[in-house]
Short mmCIF file of C-alpha atoms in Angstrom, two decimals:
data_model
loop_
_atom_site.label_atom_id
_atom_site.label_comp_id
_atom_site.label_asym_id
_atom_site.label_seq_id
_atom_site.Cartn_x
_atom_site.Cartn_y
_atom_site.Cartn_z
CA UNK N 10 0.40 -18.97 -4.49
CA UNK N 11 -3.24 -18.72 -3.09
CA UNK N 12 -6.39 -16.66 -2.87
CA UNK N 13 -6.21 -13.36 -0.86
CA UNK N 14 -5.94 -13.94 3.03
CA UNK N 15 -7.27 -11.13 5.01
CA UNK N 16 -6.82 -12.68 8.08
CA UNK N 17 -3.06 -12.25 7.90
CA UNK N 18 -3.05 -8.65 6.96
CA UNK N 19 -5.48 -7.48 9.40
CA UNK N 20 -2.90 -9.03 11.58
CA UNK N 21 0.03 -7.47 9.50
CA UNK N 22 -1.97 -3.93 9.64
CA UNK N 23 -1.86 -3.92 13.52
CA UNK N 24 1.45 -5.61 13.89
CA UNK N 25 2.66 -3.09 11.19
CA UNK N 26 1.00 -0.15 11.43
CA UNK N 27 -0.10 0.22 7.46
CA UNK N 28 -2.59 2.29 6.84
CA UNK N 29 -2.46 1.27 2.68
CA UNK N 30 -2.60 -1.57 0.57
CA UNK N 31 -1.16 -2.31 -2.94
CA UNK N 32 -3.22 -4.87 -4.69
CA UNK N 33 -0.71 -6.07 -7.26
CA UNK N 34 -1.27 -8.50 -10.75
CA UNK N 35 -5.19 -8.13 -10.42
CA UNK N 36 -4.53 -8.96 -13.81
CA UNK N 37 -4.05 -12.56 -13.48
CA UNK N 38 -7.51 -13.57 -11.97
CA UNK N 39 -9.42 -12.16 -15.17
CA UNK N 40 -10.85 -15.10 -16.65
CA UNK N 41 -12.36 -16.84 -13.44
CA UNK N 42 -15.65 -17.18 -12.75
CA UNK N 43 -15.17 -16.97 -9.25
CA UNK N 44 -12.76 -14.92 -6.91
CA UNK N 45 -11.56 -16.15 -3.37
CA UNK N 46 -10.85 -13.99 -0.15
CA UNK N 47 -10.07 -16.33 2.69
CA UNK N 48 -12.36 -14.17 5.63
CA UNK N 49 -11.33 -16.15 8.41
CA UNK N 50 -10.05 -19.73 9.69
CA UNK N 51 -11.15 -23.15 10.94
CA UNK N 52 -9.83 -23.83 13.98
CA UNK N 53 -10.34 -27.29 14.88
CA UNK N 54 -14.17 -27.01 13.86
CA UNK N 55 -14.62 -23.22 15.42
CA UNK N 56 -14.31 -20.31 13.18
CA UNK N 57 -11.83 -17.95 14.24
CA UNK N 58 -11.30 -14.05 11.80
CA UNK N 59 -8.06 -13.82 14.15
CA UNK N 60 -4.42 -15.16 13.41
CA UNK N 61 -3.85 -17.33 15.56
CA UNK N 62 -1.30 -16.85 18.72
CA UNK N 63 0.73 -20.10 18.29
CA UNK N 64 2.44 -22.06 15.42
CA UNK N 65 0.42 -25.18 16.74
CA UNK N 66 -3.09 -23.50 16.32
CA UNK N 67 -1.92 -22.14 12.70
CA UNK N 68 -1.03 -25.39 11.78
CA UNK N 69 -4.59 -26.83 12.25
CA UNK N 70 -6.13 -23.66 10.91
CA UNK N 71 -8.05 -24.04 7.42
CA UNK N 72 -9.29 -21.06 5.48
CA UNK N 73 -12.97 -19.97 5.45
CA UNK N 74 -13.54 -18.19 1.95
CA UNK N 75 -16.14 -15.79 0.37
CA UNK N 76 -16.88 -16.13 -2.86
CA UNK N 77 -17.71 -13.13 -5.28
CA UNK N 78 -18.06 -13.14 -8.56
CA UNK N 79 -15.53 -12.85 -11.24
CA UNK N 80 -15.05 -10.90 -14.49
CA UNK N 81 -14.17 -11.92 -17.75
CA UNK N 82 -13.00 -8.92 -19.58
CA UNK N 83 -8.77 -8.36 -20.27
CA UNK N 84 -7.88 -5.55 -17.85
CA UNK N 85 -3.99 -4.74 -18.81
CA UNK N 86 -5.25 -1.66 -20.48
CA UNK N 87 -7.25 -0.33 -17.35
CA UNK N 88 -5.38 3.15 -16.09
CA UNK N 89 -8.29 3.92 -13.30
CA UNK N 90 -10.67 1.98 -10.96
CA UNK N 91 -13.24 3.15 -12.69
CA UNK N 92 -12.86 1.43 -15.73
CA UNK N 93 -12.40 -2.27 -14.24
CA UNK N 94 -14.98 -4.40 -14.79
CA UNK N 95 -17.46 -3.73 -11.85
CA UNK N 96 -17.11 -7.67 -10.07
CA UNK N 97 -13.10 -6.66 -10.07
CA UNK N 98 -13.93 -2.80 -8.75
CA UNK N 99 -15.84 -4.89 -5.94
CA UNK N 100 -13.01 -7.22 -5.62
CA UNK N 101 -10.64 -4.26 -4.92
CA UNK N 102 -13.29 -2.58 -2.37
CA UNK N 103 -14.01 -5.93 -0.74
CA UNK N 104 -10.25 -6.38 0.17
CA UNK N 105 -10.16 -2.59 1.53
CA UNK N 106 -13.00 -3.39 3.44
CA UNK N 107 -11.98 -6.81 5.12
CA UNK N 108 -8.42 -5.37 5.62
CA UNK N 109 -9.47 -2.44 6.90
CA UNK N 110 -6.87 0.10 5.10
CA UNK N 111 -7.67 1.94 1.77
CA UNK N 112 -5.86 0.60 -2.07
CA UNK N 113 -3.70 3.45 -2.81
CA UNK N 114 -2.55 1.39 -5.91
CA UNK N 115 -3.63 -1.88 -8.11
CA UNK N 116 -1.38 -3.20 -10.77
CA UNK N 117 -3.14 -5.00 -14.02
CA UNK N 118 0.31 -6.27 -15.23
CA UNK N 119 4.17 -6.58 -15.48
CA UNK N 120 4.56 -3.53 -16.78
CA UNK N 121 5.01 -0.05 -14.69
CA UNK N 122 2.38 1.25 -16.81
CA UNK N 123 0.36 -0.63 -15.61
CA UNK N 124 0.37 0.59 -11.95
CA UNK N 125 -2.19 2.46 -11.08
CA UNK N 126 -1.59 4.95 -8.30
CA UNK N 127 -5.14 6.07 -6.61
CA UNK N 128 -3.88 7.61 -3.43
CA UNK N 129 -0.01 9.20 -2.96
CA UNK N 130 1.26 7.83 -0.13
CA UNK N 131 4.28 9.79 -0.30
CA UNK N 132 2.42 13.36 0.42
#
């Protein structure tokens, strides 16, 4: 398990064709005083934001990451994006952003209650 990688779902998002995002278990970084998004890659000293074409390159490939701030606060109880702490509402927007697709839902926990739909994707 590691930090968010953008890189790879831009690439899913084309390869794919998503147009959404789930952000699930948000929960679990509450507590940290900093948050990771890898934003692009090292390739053998030259920064790439691409995924690379070949298994070779990939291989070499280290992740570049932006740091934001984190939040302290216990978010299992949050129902709506507006009621996260504002460093994990601009967690959830920076991913959007970077990825280039909108959240239509962010889990805080195990629990289906604790799904959070924002968007239907279904309609």
């Amino acid at each position: 398990v590691g930090w968010f990688d953008s890189v790879v779902m831009r690439h899913s998002r084309r390869v794919s064709g998503i147009t959404n995002l789930s952000l699930n278990s948000i929960d679990v970084l509450s507590g940290l005083d900093t948050v990771k998004i890898c934003v692009a890659y090292d390739l053998d000293g030259q920064r790439i934001d691409y995924y690379p074409a070949s298994l070779e390159q990939l291989k070499r490939c280290k992740p570049i990451y932006e740091e934001l701030p984190g939040w302290s606060e216990d978010i299992t109880g949050v129902r709506n994006l507006e009621d996260l702490p504002e460093n994990a509402r601009n967690y959830v927007r920076r991913v959007s952003e970077l990825v280039g697709v909108r959240i239509s839902t962010f889990s805080v926990g195990p629990g289906r209650e604790q799904t959070n739909i924002l968007e239907s994707v279904w309609s």
